Amino acid sequence: MNIEILQLDDYDKCNNIWNMEKQKELADKFLSELKSGNRITYICKDGDEFIGEISLVKEMNDSDYTIPNQRVYISHLVVKPEYRRQGIGKMLVEYVTDRTKELGYTEMSIGVDLDNYPALKLYITSGFNKVIFIGKDGQGKYLKLIKKIV
């Protein structure tokens, strides 16, 4: 398995990881952010097969999530169901942590639903140890977490 930056020409291959047709509005938003340079997406591949993805978003218009040149937001960590529980999510988080440091940011943020126990455990064990917000939206209760980059 290897991780590489997503090229725009390969964006449609992300449909192998998540249903882009079913979530067309979200897929269109992500593509727009990729084109503008606001989103950098990294793909985990098994051979030529896309099996996981994670993005860094530079600006979210929410200072809990992003602060220019200081805090970047981790967005859309997803691993194909048949590849889950094999450490790929952790590998992707570690990879973007290194990229975040290279880009000069000192903090990373992430949002996670309180009932998403596997993701919550992953983020806490990956160093997202500061809760900056507890809230509720249409999908339920969620946390905003911060990780300092050292």
PDB file of N, CA, C and O in Angstrom, residues 33-71:
ATOM      1  N   GLU A  33     -12.947  22.662  -4.271  1.00  0.00           N
ATOM      2  CA  GLU A  33     -11.876  23.005  -3.330  1.00  0.00           C
ATOM      3  C   GLU A  33     -10.524  22.488  -3.808  1.00  0.00           C
ATOM      4  O   GLU A  33      -9.499  23.153  -3.625  1.00  0.00           O
ATOM      5  N   LEU A  34     -10.512  21.319  -4.433  1.00  0.00           N
ATOM      6  CA  LEU A  34      -9.265  20.797  -4.998  1.00  0.00           C
ATOM      7  C   LEU A  34      -8.752  21.721  -6.103  1.00  0.00           C
ATOM      8  O   LEU A  34      -7.562  22.047  -6.139  1.00  0.00           O
ATOM      9  N   LYS A  35      -9.649  22.123  -6.975  1.00  0.00           N
ATOM     10  CA  LYS A  35      -9.265  22.994  -8.092  1.00  0.00           C
ATOM     11  C   LYS A  35      -8.741  24.339  -7.599  1.00  0.00           C
ATOM     12  O   LYS A  35      -7.814  24.894  -8.182  1.00  0.00           O
ATOM     13  N   SER A  36      -9.324  24.867  -6.516  1.00  0.00           N
ATOM     14  CA  SER A  36      -8.911  26.168  -5.994  1.00  0.00           C
ATOM     15  C   SER A  36      -7.619  26.092  -5.184  1.00  0.00           C
ATOM     16  O   SER A  36      -7.010  27.115  -4.887  1.00  0.00           O
ATOM     17  N   GLY A  37      -7.224  24.888  -4.796  1.00  0.00           N
ATOM     18  CA  GLY A  37      -6.038  24.723  -3.966  1.00  0.00           C
ATOM     19  C   GLY A  37      -6.326  24.776  -2.477  1.00  0.00           C
ATOM     20  O   GLY A  37      -5.411  24.673  -1.661  1.00  0.00           O
ATOM     21  N   ASN A  38      -7.595  24.934  -2.097  1.00  0.00           N
ATOM     22  CA  ASN A  38      -7.962  24.986  -0.686  1.00  0.00           C
ATOM     23  C   ASN A  38      -7.942  23.590  -0.043  1.00  0.00           C
ATOM     24  O   ASN A  38      -7.798  23.464   1.156  1.00  0.00           O
ATOM     25  N   ARG A  39      -8.092  22.557  -0.844  1.00  0.00           N
ATOM     26  CA  ARG A  39      -8.122  21.161  -0.372  1.00  0.00           C
ATOM     27  C   ARG A  39      -6.973  20.396  -1.028  1.00  0.00           C
ATOM     28  O   ARG A  39      -6.767  20.483  -2.235  1.00  0.00           O
ATOM     29  N   ILE A  40      -6.256  19.646  -0.210  1.00  0.00           N
ATOM     30  CA  ILE A  40      -5.243  18.713  -0.694  1.00  0.00           C
ATOM     31  C   ILE A  40      -5.698  17.334  -0.239  1.00  0.00           C
ATOM     32  O   ILE A  40      -5.883  17.103   0.957  1.00  0.00           O
ATOM     33  N   THR A  41      -5.907  16.435  -1.188  1.00  0.00           N
ATOM     34  CA  THR A  41      -6.384  15.095  -0.855  1.00  0.00           C
ATOM     35  C   THR A  41      -5.280  14.081  -1.117  1.00  0.00           C
ATOM     36  O   THR A  41      -4.587  14.143  -2.131  1.00  0.00           O
ATOM     37  N   TYR A  42      -5.150  13.166  -0.166  1.00  0.00           N
ATOM     38  CA  TYR A  42      -4.175  12.089  -0.266  1.00  0.00           C
ATOM     39  C   TYR A  42      -4.934  10.773  -0.367  1.00  0.00           C
ATOM     40  O   TYR A  42      -5.914  10.563   0.343  1.00  0.00           O
ATOM     41  N   ILE A  43      -4.459   9.905  -1.236  1.00  0.00           N
ATOM     42  CA  ILE A  43      -5.115   8.640  -1.525  1.00  0.00           C
ATOM     43  C   ILE A  43      -4.221   7.491  -1.080  1.00  0.00           C
ATOM     44  O   ILE A  43      -3.025   7.481  -1.368  1.00  0.00           O
ATOM     45  N   CYS A  44      -4.807   6.531  -0.412  1.00  0.00           N
ATOM     46  CA  CYS A  44      -4.128   5.281  -0.103  1.00  0.00           C
ATOM     47  C   CYS A  44      -4.535   4.287  -1.183  1.00  0.00           C
ATOM     48  O   CYS A  44      -5.723   4.128  -1.461  1.00  0.00           O
ATOM     49  N   LYS A  45      -3.533   3.680  -1.789  1.00  0.00           N
ATOM     50  CA  LYS A  45      -3.792   2.732  -2.877  1.00  0.00           C
ATOM     51  C   LYS A  45      -3.217   1.360  -2.533  1.00  0.00           C
ATOM     52  O   LYS A  45      -2.168   1.271  -1.911  1.00  0.00           O
ATOM     53  N   ASP A  46      -3.939   0.339  -2.944  1.00  0.00           N
ATOM     54  CA  ASP A  46      -3.465  -1.032  -2.894  1.00  0.00           C
ATOM     55  C   ASP A  46      -3.287  -1.431  -4.352  1.00  0.00           C
ATOM     56  O   ASP A  46      -4.268  -1.699  -5.044  1.00  0.00           O
ATOM     57  N   GLY A  47      -2.054  -1.387  -4.831  1.00  0.00           N
ATOM     58  CA  GLY A  47      -1.820  -1.516  -6.264  1.00  0.00           C
ATOM     59  C   GLY A  47      -2.358  -0.277  -6.945  1.00  0.00           C
ATOM     60  O   GLY A  47      -2.000   0.842  -6.589  1.00  0.00           O
ATOM     61  N   ASP A  48      -3.280  -0.459  -7.876  1.00  0.00           N
ATOM     62  CA  ASP A  48      -3.925   0.686  -8.552  1.00  0.00           C
ATOM     63  C   ASP A  48      -5.291   1.021  -7.965  1.00  0.00           C
ATOM     64  O   ASP A  48      -5.947   1.959  -8.409  1.00  0.00           O
ATOM     65  N   GLU A  49      -5.729   0.243  -6.972  1.00  0.00           N
ATOM     66  CA  GLU A  49      -7.065   0.427  -6.395  1.00  0.00           C
ATOM     67  C   GLU A  49      -7.049   1.492  -5.302  1.00  0.00           C
ATOM     68  O   GLU A  49      -6.241   1.445  -4.374  1.00  0.00           O
ATOM     69  N   PHE A  50      -7.950   2.469  -5.412  1.00  0.00           N
ATOM     70  CA  PHE A  50      -8.123   3.486  -4.379  1.00  0.00           C
ATOM     71  C   PHE A  50      -8.875   2.844  -3.210  1.00  0.00           C
ATOM     72  O   PHE A  50      -9.992   2.365  -3.385  1.00  0.00           O
ATOM     73  N   ILE A  51      -8.257   2.843  -2.010  1.00  0.00           N
ATOM     74  CA  ILE A  51      -8.895   2.183  -0.869  1.00  0.00           C
ATOM     75  C   ILE A  51      -9.138   3.120   0.316  1.00  0.00           C
ATOM     76  O   ILE A  51      -9.845   2.760   1.251  1.00  0.00           O
ATOM     77  N   GLY A  52      -8.550   4.305   0.291  1.00  0.00           N
ATOM     78  CA  GLY A  52      -8.760   5.251   1.384  1.00  0.00           C
ATOM     79  C   GLY A  52      -8.373   6.654   0.959  1.00  0.00           C
ATOM     80  O   GLY A  52      -7.604   6.832   0.014  1.00  0.00           O
ATOM     81  N   GLU A  53      -8.931   7.627   1.661  1.00  0.00           N
ATOM     82  CA  GLU A  53      -8.569   9.008   1.362  1.00  0.00           C
ATOM     83  C   GLU A  53      -8.685   9.862   2.609  1.00  0.00           C
ATOM     84  O   GLU A  53      -9.385   9.512   3.566  1.00  0.00           O
ATOM     85  N   ILE A  54      -7.950  10.960   2.581  1.00  0.00           N
ATOM     86  CA  ILE A  54      -7.986  11.958   3.642  1.00  0.00           C
ATOM     87  C   ILE A  54      -7.593  13.280   3.006  1.00  0.00           C
ATOM     88  O   ILE A  54      -6.805  13.308   2.061  1.00  0.00           O
ATOM     89  N   SER A  55      -8.159  14.373   3.496  1.00  0.00           N
ATOM     90  CA  SER A  55      -7.846  15.685   2.943  1.00  0.00           C
ATOM     91  C   SER A  55      -7.410  16.655   4.027  1.00  0.00           C
ATOM     92  O   SER A  55      -7.812  16.530   5.188  1.00  0.00           O
ATOM     93  N   LEU A  56      -6.625  17.635   3.611  1.00  0.00           N
ATOM     94  CA  LEU A  56      -6.320  18.802   4.429  1.00  0.00           C
ATOM     95  C   LEU A  56      -7.020  19.980   3.777  1.00  0.00           C
ATOM     96  O   LEU A  56      -6.909  20.175   2.567  1.00  0.00           O
ATOM     97  N   VAL A  57      -7.753  20.743   4.576  1.00  0.00           N
ATOM     98  CA  VAL A  57      -8.445  21.928   4.079  1.00  0.00           C
ATOM     99  C   VAL A  57      -7.856  23.138   4.790  1.00  0.00           C
ATOM    100  O   VAL A  57      -7.769  23.161   6.015  1.00  0.00           O
ATOM    101  N   LYS A  58      -7.448  24.123   3.998  1.00  0.00           N
ATOM    102  CA  LYS A  58      -6.750  25.286   4.546  1.00  0.00           C
ATOM    103  C   LYS A  58      -7.693  26.323   5.141  1.00  0.00           C
ATOM    104  O   LYS A  58      -7.350  26.983   6.107  1.00  0.00           O
ATOM    105  N   GLU A  59      -8.867  26.500   4.549  1.00  0.00           N
ATOM    106  CA  GLU A  59      -9.799  27.534   5.020  1.00  0.00           C
ATOM    107  C   GLU A  59     -11.211  26.985   5.057  1.00  0.00           C
ATOM    108  O   GLU A  59     -11.731  26.502   4.055  1.00  0.00           O
ATOM    109  N   MET A  60     -11.834  27.088   6.257  1.00  0.00           N
ATOM    110  CA  MET A  60     -13.202  26.603   6.453  1.00  0.00           C
ATOM    111  C   MET A  60     -14.167  27.724   6.864  1.00  0.00           C
ATOM    112  O   MET A  60     -15.315  27.458   7.138  1.00  0.00           O
ATOM    113  N   ASN A  61     -13.683  28.945   6.990  1.00  0.00           N
ATOM    114  CA  ASN A  61     -14.492  30.056   7.504  1.00  0.00           C
ATOM    115  C   ASN A  61     -15.052  29.738   8.883  1.00  0.00           C
ATOM    116  O   ASN A  61     -16.177  30.090   9.216  1.00  0.00           O
ATOM    117  N   ASP A  62     -14.261  29.031   9.677  1.00  0.00           N
ATOM    118  CA  ASP A  62     -14.608  28.669  11.048  1.00  0.00           C
ATOM    119  C   ASP A  62     -13.288  28.571  11.800  1.00  0.00           C
ATOM    120  O   ASP A  62     -12.515  27.627  11.596  1.00  0.00           O
ATOM    121  N   SER A  63     -13.014  29.538  12.670  1.00  0.00           N
ATOM    122  CA  SER A  63     -11.710  29.588  13.342  1.00  0.00           C
ATOM    123  C   SER A  63     -11.492  28.427  14.311  1.00  0.00           C
ATOM    124  O   SER A  63     -10.368  28.205  14.753  1.00  0.00           O
ATOM    125  N   ASP A  64     -12.537  27.686  14.640  1.00  0.00           N
ATOM    126  CA  ASP A  64     -12.320  26.452  15.385  1.00  0.00           C
ATOM    127  C   ASP A  64     -11.563  25.442  14.510  1.00  0.00           C
ATOM    128  O   ASP A  64     -10.737  24.685  14.996  1.00  0.00           O
ATOM    129  N   TYR A  65     -11.868  25.455  13.214  1.00  0.00           N
ATOM    130  CA  TYR A  65     -11.282  24.483  12.301  1.00  0.00           C
ATOM    131  C   TYR A  65     -10.015  24.974  11.612  1.00  0.00           C
ATOM    132  O   TYR A  65      -9.074  24.203  11.435  1.00  0.00           O
ATOM    133  N   THR A  66     -10.007  26.217  11.182  1.00  0.00           N
ATOM    134  CA  THR A  66      -8.840  26.708  10.444  1.00  0.00           C
ATOM    135  C   THR A  66      -8.460  28.110  10.894  1.00  0.00           C
ATOM    136  O   THR A  66      -9.319  28.944  11.155  1.00  0.00           O
ATOM    137  N   ILE A  67      -7.148  28.319  10.974  1.00  0.00           N
ATOM    138  CA  ILE A  67      -6.560  29.637  11.217  1.00  0.00           C
ATOM    139  C   ILE A  67      -5.435  29.759  10.207  1.00  0.00           C
ATOM    140  O   ILE A  67      -4.540  28.897  10.172  1.00  0.00           O
ATOM    141  N   PRO A  68      -5.448  30.786   9.355  1.00  0.00           N
ATOM    142  CA  PRO A  68      -4.422  30.898   8.314  1.00  0.00           C
ATOM    143  C   PRO A  68      -3.001  30.739   8.875  1.00  0.00           C
ATOM    144  O   PRO A  68      -2.645  31.348   9.885  1.00  0.00           O
ATOM    145  N   ASN A  69      -2.241  29.884   8.199  1.00  0.00           N
ATOM    146  CA  ASN A  69      -0.830  29.627   8.521  1.00  0.00           C
ATOM    147  C   ASN A  69      -0.615  29.062   9.923  1.00  0.00           C
ATOM    148  O   ASN A  69       0.518  29.031  10.400  1.00  0.00           O
ATOM    149  N   GLN A  70      -1.666  28.620  10.587  1.00  0.00           N
ATOM    150  CA  GLN A  70      -1.527  28.039  11.922  1.00  0.00           C
ATOM    151  C   GLN A  70      -2.252  26.694  12.030  1.00  0.00           C
ATOM    152  O   GLN A  70      -1.667  25.701  12.428  1.00  0.00           O
ATOM    153  N   ARG A  71      -3.540  26.677  11.683  1.00  0.00           N
ATOM    154  CA  ARG A  71      -4.369  25.483  11.891  1.00  0.00           C
ATOM    155  C   ARG A  71      -5.018  25.057  10.580  1.00  0.00           C
ATOM    156  O   ARG A  71      -5.645  25.855   9.888  1.00  0.00           O
TER     157      ARG A  71
END
